[in-house]
Steps between C-alpha positions, in 0.01 A plus 500: 500500500853628432673414176844357577651598167425760238671577169819703517461868590399717206458881516166489317345203680319497832304221666170509683444247776166323533379223730350170396175628646509796263569273205216267599247779547604757240733318266428306184243234419650351185595137578761513223703758695768363734656656806880518484700473822874576505502521121847479348655322797577132570196501731254615231143375528202551268175440685141483373323828566131419474296643790456165683877447500569848633244454776680185613837677503352792688366270771825303523699822530274629779533174691878498470573871521846597623589805698585805293756628751809401697648234272854459370464446124763481225514431127746246364565716194543817710821659624676270747862621495688821429441868582136505384408200715687657792301821468171314466586303814520833683135557411379156600315608817230674298496220242421259783233730638330514159566133417663583166822353354798686643732443204322638192429861415306525178168322504399331823430760768147638480312552179527830316184678620548395863863613489412846375220542752722385786780741409256787460310436825791411728784712359337767284694367201328547165790508256870457441612821671315425823628143496859616450472760775372247755760246392781752552367582849519131588845447350623802697345349817303825525146364495487378860523738799864587583469471879549120532834503320602811691466327836652176369806692377536659843511155658761376254715810555478457877591133473806586290605771746468303824581155366169342600128547457379806691242466774142587419525823700822609333362427154176683565663804661767529232248474216274758661791734571631470146155577360482805726842615382371481143217738587216258572212635706384345828233286334747355253753427775236314699408309186863393460506370857176308444636357175806358676269324746282366217800364310627324810162335555478391137855363505418299813198354320712435190741296711217301654350425157828423321535810284815585694752274675510517881759779496391658172394854422386700198757742360292664227150485353591597143414144394134598518539768232730288285265200514209718397706650216535150352126454504424848370720418203298183440170685535615777269582248230164325537321836480706604193650800678847376404669245279690183594842669489394770748339247734797262494751782556304621805477149644872432455584837656273436798677169552841668494384762750365230727827308486699809597273580796467154659715200577262207445154407378392461861620849590328641191176328601510635855562852371213468253271373775587782740449766233159357418367459853620843609306643206176305539472266797475746795616220735184302443698198375222449249503405129793727407711335767375146440567521126862589573542202728346261248709634211820486706439137594416398144812670371738364761357148530346401164721307260335693217606836639722715277705575809606133506667510159593865448790592731487842663859575404 
């Protein structure tokens, strides 16, 4: 069970998530104790908490369980307009993947212990300094490998020089030659050539699946780092590695960087998707790819999408 609303963020308060099963099996037995749901909100409920009641709720929850991933969720009281909402909308891909509200930063991601364990195990972050260092890498677009943007810049420079998109051979040969001029060894040069081929195959699949228009292409993958910066700011706040002001400033800045690097939400999404699949998918078109397609469709087609009411420019 995920609580949809917690009290306002407080530096000395953390919250521990438990399931109804845990409450039923290890919780209280006093029939005079009530279970509060969404306390302090217009949707507040106080429910009887005797063991028979909890067993019924546990069974009902199991029978009507909802997926814990790949959902577009928002809070009515969360940020919906302005620079903070804009920045949060740049991190919405991961919010969809984790089925958490995209537009709130203080209390509704994962619970405190899970957040700290996740940051430690996946990023090696155990405190403020490590969190800040990783955040700065992302905001500098320096966390992802540099090769994808290198070859994409070569294509854009060729297009500007010749007045049209270069052929596949010209793009590949120019990128490889430029890498060689910069001192790359033979293995790296071959890797650059292979990367151009991979990007072309992914872009063809993107067009087929609607992530790109029929004549579209990806110009940069920095969206992937900027989108993750938004979420790292949210995670850092949940884990108490930063305060609200630091998290909000990082999110607003990531949104501004995204706006300067892309021309539309759709272009941002395609760049994010390419950065992610080049990092993890290995042309398997598996979960990493499928999650991008689902998120892109939710964000471009759903009436509840932030991209429908927050203009890119």
